[in-house]
Amino acid sequence: MKYITVKIPAIGLLAILCSALVSSVGSAQLKLHPNKFRQADQFRQLEEILPTPTETRAGSGAPGARYWQQTVDYDIDVKIDDNNQQLFGSETITYRNNSPDSLSYLWLQLDANIHRADSDANMISTTDDISSLGFGSLKAILAKEVFDGGFKITRCQESLTKKPLKHTIVKTMMRVDLPSKLEPGQSFAFEIDWNYQINDSSVIGGRSGCEFFEEDGNYIYEVAQWFPRLCAYTDATGWQHKQFLGRGEFTLEMGDYVVRITAPDDHVVASTGTLLNSEQVLTEVQRERLEESKTADKPVFIITPEEAKKNESNKPAGTKTWIFKADKVRDFAWASSRKFIWDAMQHNMGDYPVMAMSYYPNEGEPLWSKYSTHAIIHTLEVYSRYTFDYPYPVAISVNGPVGGMEYPMICFNGPRPEKDGTYSAGTKYGLISVVIHEVGHNYFPMIVNSDERQWTWMDEGLNTFLQYLSEQEWEDNYPSRSGEPRDIVRYMRSRNQVPIMTNSESILQFGPNAYSKPATALNILRETILGRELFDYAFKEYAMRWKFKRPMPADFFRTMEDASGVDLDWFWRGWFFSNDHVDMSISNVRQLNVNTKDPDVENVIKREEKDAEPESNSQRLNKDIEKRTHRYPELKDFYNSYDELDVSPEDKKSYERFFEGLSDEEKEMIAAKRNFYLISFENIGGLVMPIIFDAEFEDGTKQHVRIPAEIWKQDNAKVTKLLMTEKEIKSIVLDPSLETADVDLENNYFPRRIEKSRFEMYSGSRFSSGGSNPMRAAEKPKKPGKGKKAKEKKEADDGEAENDGGGDE
Ligand SMILES: [Zn+2]
């Protein structure tokens, strides 16, 4: 799922594609943490919170010696009715029980039931302020009242006996009662027929749906969560059948698929898996071009923009059935339309080929042919380096109604240029970023198969982290939204937060919490805590250990420590289990020097100190009063001219006696010109971090100091560090490269400095969230500007994000 926003370099503006996710970042209000247990709390080990290791999940964070998971294979026939936007399916599911448990029933997910008028998702959605609803949102609310997009189950029977199976639908879940207990090691095959009405994405959005193009009368279908799918049965939770409410995504079993997709015969189908019958469904020219794309050094059109444009006025003569096979996948999705342009370029992953392909209508041009397939291959290159070689034969990006959503080998991505072909920087980087993000999801959670319905961060956080690394390898200073510590500061100091370790449906500020914060935390862990070498080794170890398996949070935390050799419990506790933020302050700097006891030296210093003392107000005002000793000078005596800081011969003798009594080493220590600085730091935010500072000396040189976070081990609130130097310190700057996400920089300076900023004389928003489009101004519009439909579409998108907390895309 997407949470893509990009910063546009030229104007430093946040271009927000999914605005509702970001707008919930609250006002910047600092909160002190009066935590009376702080003294011993931040470094307390996590053993008491994390689950006890078992034979299936080892204490090292690796799969245990008796690790198991179920396998579920699907054989599916599906037909799309392009006249009525309906889908008809028939599947045979083969369930193999690899667990040590006997099962009386199986649970399946009926995700389309979220589109029933009486779904929990509709019933529990809340509206605080109806006056802020746009037309799109209101249209969606009205449509959801009546639309019935739920599954119609027309058959459910055992394959062997063809006897009906008792099944009970519980909202978005369905329990199928087994005729007899399914013992460990046994398999059970059964068949289900179903159909449902496909949602029109312009009204009711979501992770799938169809889009109608008024101008040519055609549809793009992006089809996902479209068949009854087995729930996961795991060693950690038993059946994972928490209801589908919209935000918490999916958790599924790995298995093999054969899917026969029947569509109008002029449609092009893009799908998870390998196409088995290209000779029946592709033209000779298309097959030749596919051959050519295997050795090309840039994307090759399989269907050109001109051909796709021509296809828009086609009328189908019948249907065609496309057969796809996919092995070792947790899910299966596809897209179908006669509008698709199709380009492809082969990427060699080690010694085997991966075909990177993009499918998009002419409405996506010229942006899509330029960036989509390149972004796919870029993702495979970078992600594979940090994890494992991409194991599938294809990687596909499709443009249609869905803003950004991932499935094995295929993903749906929304950004399109304006109708005149120009686009804003936000749209360009939005597209590259969303393709990287959604293709990146192949690694997390499609292959490292975490439980999305429970823990959003385990796939979105890790994926957003790798997205940042990939973006930074795309071009210099790529405007990444998440990754740099400074970009998470606004969220970290906001109110209304929950820890990252929160169930998907209960997360507040969804995007920052589950995407940006974990991504930033991992980046800090890599750059500032562990260093790239240790981090990359441990992160790759986690990916390798859990490839095609089902990790839980503890498996990640434990593996990162196990492989890096660094106790990170304080880091997980602070960043993943708490709402604390980083706010460190330099509270005090004291300079100390050794007293030489030499009156010639010390008395001069004392006199300087005395002279530096300020004149008091009374002293100043009393100056002009004529004193009695002025009138009667005879009242003055010895003490009126005595200076206690004058060095007497007696003082000198006494010092010489002292000096003679010292050893040579002691004499040297006294003679050395050494300054002792006691620098006091305070931890105001609560989240402990390394102390990193630059000390600038009077001669203009600098010293960079890095102290591990463990300095806070005994006192989490205040520490004092001794710095010895022959030079005089002029100033100190804490976290000079902004690597800790410190929310208040002003107390990072010693001495404090005057804070400078600018304020605007005019209030109100001056920029739209989509970003300005200087390209249009530069290129002169070929056609009139953004049409009415595009504007309505935008409103509908915004409305969707609002209603579902941004969870549906
Ligand atoms: Zn995502």
PDB file of N, CA, C and O and ligand atoms in Angstrom, residues 1-4 249 404-406 434 437-438 440-441 444-445 452 456 459-461 463-464 467 515 809, ligand 1:
ATOM      1  N   MET A   1       0.829  -1.182   0.000  1.00  0.00           N
ATOM      2  CA  MET A   1       0.000   0.000   0.000  1.00  0.00           C
ATOM      3  C   MET A   1       0.871   1.241   0.000  1.00  0.00           C
ATOM      4  O   MET A   1       1.971   1.224   0.500  1.00  0.00           O
ATOM      5  N   LYS A   2       0.352   2.287  -0.573  1.00  0.00           N
ATOM      6  CA  LYS A   2       1.209   3.454  -0.724  1.00  0.00           C
ATOM      7  C   LYS A   2       1.071   4.431   0.431  1.00  0.00           C
ATOM      8  O   LYS A   2       0.021   4.576   1.012  1.00  0.00           O
ATOM      9  N   TYR A   3       2.133   5.065   0.743  1.00  0.00           N
ATOM     10  CA  TYR A   3       2.081   6.287   1.523  1.00  0.00           C
ATOM     11  C   TYR A   3       3.202   7.093   0.935  1.00  0.00           C
ATOM     12  O   TYR A   3       4.321   7.076   1.387  1.00  0.00           O
ATOM     13  N   ILE A   4       2.888   7.711  -0.208  1.00  0.00           N
ATOM     14  CA  ILE A   4       3.941   8.349  -0.964  1.00  0.00           C
ATOM     15  C   ILE A   4       3.717   9.845  -0.952  1.00  0.00           C
ATOM     16  O   ILE A   4       2.693  10.341  -1.368  1.00  0.00           O
ATOM     17  N   GLU A 249      -3.766  -4.833   6.363  1.00  0.00           N
ATOM     18  CA  GLU A 249      -3.841  -5.516   5.080  1.00  0.00           C
ATOM     19  C   GLU A 249      -4.004  -7.022   5.289  1.00  0.00           C
ATOM     20  O   GLU A 249      -4.909  -7.437   5.982  1.00  0.00           O
ATOM     21  N   GLY A 404      -1.845   3.071  -5.288  1.00  0.00           N
ATOM     22  CA  GLY A 404      -0.610   2.363  -5.021  1.00  0.00           C
ATOM     23  C   GLY A 404      -0.920   1.131  -4.205  1.00  0.00           C
ATOM     24  O   GLY A 404      -1.350   1.249  -3.062  1.00  0.00           O
ATOM     25  N   MET A 405      -0.752  -0.045  -4.790  1.00  0.00           N
ATOM     26  CA  MET A 405      -1.047  -1.277  -4.045  1.00  0.00           C
ATOM     27  C   MET A 405      -0.259  -2.421  -4.636  1.00  0.00           C
ATOM     28  O   MET A 405      -0.085  -2.523  -5.844  1.00  0.00           O
ATOM     29  N   GLU A 406       0.197  -3.303  -3.747  1.00  0.00           N
ATOM     30  CA  GLU A 406       1.145  -4.334  -4.113  1.00  0.00           C
ATOM     31  C   GLU A 406       0.573  -5.737  -4.046  1.00  0.00           C
ATOM     32  O   GLU A 406      -0.245  -6.022  -3.183  1.00  0.00           O
ATOM     33  N   VAL A 434       6.312   5.705  -6.032  1.00  0.00           N
ATOM     34  CA  VAL A 434       5.266   4.698  -5.773  1.00  0.00           C
ATOM     35  C   VAL A 434       5.616   3.383  -6.475  1.00  0.00           C
ATOM     36  O   VAL A 434       5.363   2.306  -5.950  1.00  0.00           O
ATOM     37  N   HIS A 437       8.187   1.779  -4.332  1.00  0.00           N
ATOM     38  CA  HIS A 437       7.553   1.296  -3.101  1.00  0.00           C
ATOM     39  C   HIS A 437       6.757   0.003  -3.345  1.00  0.00           C
ATOM     40  O   HIS A 437       6.930  -0.984  -2.632  1.00  0.00           O
ATOM     41  N   GLU A 438       5.914   0.026  -4.366  1.00  0.00           N
ATOM     42  CA  GLU A 438       5.024  -1.127  -4.563  1.00  0.00           C
ATOM     43  C   GLU A 438       5.774  -2.345  -5.112  1.00  0.00           C
ATOM     44  O   GLU A 438       5.493  -3.472  -4.732  1.00  0.00           O
ATOM     45  N   GLY A 440       8.817  -2.828  -4.443  1.00  0.00           N
ATOM     46  CA  GLY A 440       9.588  -3.208  -3.262  1.00  0.00           C
ATOM     47  C   GLY A 440       8.824  -4.112  -2.312  1.00  0.00           C
ATOM     48  O   GLY A 440       9.406  -4.923  -1.593  1.00  0.00           O
ATOM     49  N   HIS A 441       7.501  -3.982  -2.305  1.00  0.00           N
ATOM     50  CA  HIS A 441       6.682  -4.843  -1.439  1.00  0.00           C
ATOM     51  C   HIS A 441       6.802  -6.318  -1.798  1.00  0.00           C
ATOM     52  O   HIS A 441       6.406  -7.176  -1.021  1.00  0.00           O
ATOM     53  N   PHE A 444       8.999  -7.359   1.045  1.00  0.00           N
ATOM     54  CA  PHE A 444       8.242  -7.272   2.308  1.00  0.00           C
ATOM     55  C   PHE A 444       6.860  -6.757   1.962  1.00  0.00           C
ATOM     56  O   PHE A 444       6.759  -5.619   1.524  1.00  0.00           O
ATOM     57  N   PRO A 445       5.798  -7.469   2.084  1.00  0.00           N
ATOM     58  CA  PRO A 445       5.600  -8.735   2.783  1.00  0.00           C
ATOM     59  C   PRO A 445       5.320  -9.921   1.870  1.00  0.00           C
ATOM     60  O   PRO A 445       4.847 -10.933   2.348  1.00  0.00           O
ATOM     61  N   GLU A 452       0.489  -8.519   8.010  1.00  0.00           N
ATOM     62  CA  GLU A 452       0.136  -7.112   7.804  1.00  0.00           C
ATOM     63  C   GLU A 452      -1.087  -6.695   8.601  1.00  0.00           C
ATOM     64  O   GLU A 452      -1.227  -5.536   8.951  1.00  0.00           O
ATOM     65  N   THR A 456       1.483  -3.269  10.741  1.00  0.00           N
ATOM     66  CA  THR A 456       1.694  -2.554   9.481  1.00  0.00           C
ATOM     67  C   THR A 456       3.177  -2.244   9.262  1.00  0.00           C
ATOM     68  O   THR A 456       3.687  -2.327   8.146  1.00  0.00           O
ATOM     69  N   ASP A 459       5.917  -4.568   7.221  1.00  0.00           N
ATOM     70  CA  ASP A 459       6.156  -4.477   5.772  1.00  0.00           C
ATOM     71  C   ASP A 459       6.308  -3.019   5.325  1.00  0.00           C
ATOM     72  O   ASP A 459       7.254  -2.672   4.636  1.00  0.00           O
ATOM     73  N   GLU A 460       5.427  -2.130   5.795  1.00  0.00           N
ATOM     74  CA  GLU A 460       5.491  -0.740   5.310  1.00  0.00           C
ATOM     75  C   GLU A 460       6.745  -0.018   5.809  1.00  0.00           C
ATOM     76  O   GLU A 460       7.349   0.755   5.069  1.00  0.00           O
ATOM     77  N   GLY A 461       7.110  -0.247   7.041  1.00  0.00           N
ATOM     78  CA  GLY A 461       8.272   0.433   7.597  1.00  0.00           C
ATOM     79  C   GLY A 461       9.562  -0.038   6.941  1.00  0.00           C
ATOM     80  O   GLY A 461      10.387   0.766   6.487  1.00  0.00           O
ATOM     81  N   ASN A 463       9.824  -1.582   4.135  1.00  0.00           N
ATOM     82  CA  ASN A 463       9.778  -1.263   2.711  1.00  0.00           C
ATOM     83  C   ASN A 463      10.061   0.219   2.454  1.00  0.00           C
ATOM     84  O   ASN A 463      10.786   0.569   1.515  1.00  0.00           O
ATOM     85  N   THR A 464       9.527   1.089   3.302  1.00  0.00           N
ATOM     86  CA  THR A 464       9.774   2.529   3.121  1.00  0.00           C
ATOM     87  C   THR A 464      11.250   2.851   3.358  1.00  0.00           C
ATOM     88  O   THR A 464      11.814   3.731   2.714  1.00  0.00           O
ATOM     89  N   GLN A 467      12.915   1.782   0.253  1.00  0.00           N
ATOM     90  CA  GLN A 467      12.496   2.753  -0.773  1.00  0.00           C
ATOM     91  C   GLN A 467      13.401   3.976  -0.712  1.00  0.00           C
ATOM     92  O   GLN A 467      13.861   4.482  -1.740  1.00  0.00           O
ATOM     93  N   TYR A 515       4.896   4.019   8.472  1.00  0.00           N
ATOM     94  CA  TYR A 515       5.795   4.094   7.321  1.00  0.00           C
ATOM     95  C   TYR A 515       7.051   4.899   7.681  1.00  0.00           C
ATOM     96  O   TYR A 515       8.160   4.389   7.719  1.00  0.00           O
ATOM     97  N   GLU A 809      -5.747   2.589  -0.037  1.00  0.00           N
ATOM     98  CA  GLU A 809      -4.863   2.613  -1.187  1.00  0.00           C
ATOM     99  C   GLU A 809      -3.430   2.446  -0.765  1.00  0.00           C
ATOM    100  O   GLU A 809      -3.047   2.815   0.313  1.00  0.00           O
TER     101      GLU A 809
HETATM  102 ZN    ZN B   1       3.195   0.012   1.144  1.00  0.00          ZN
END
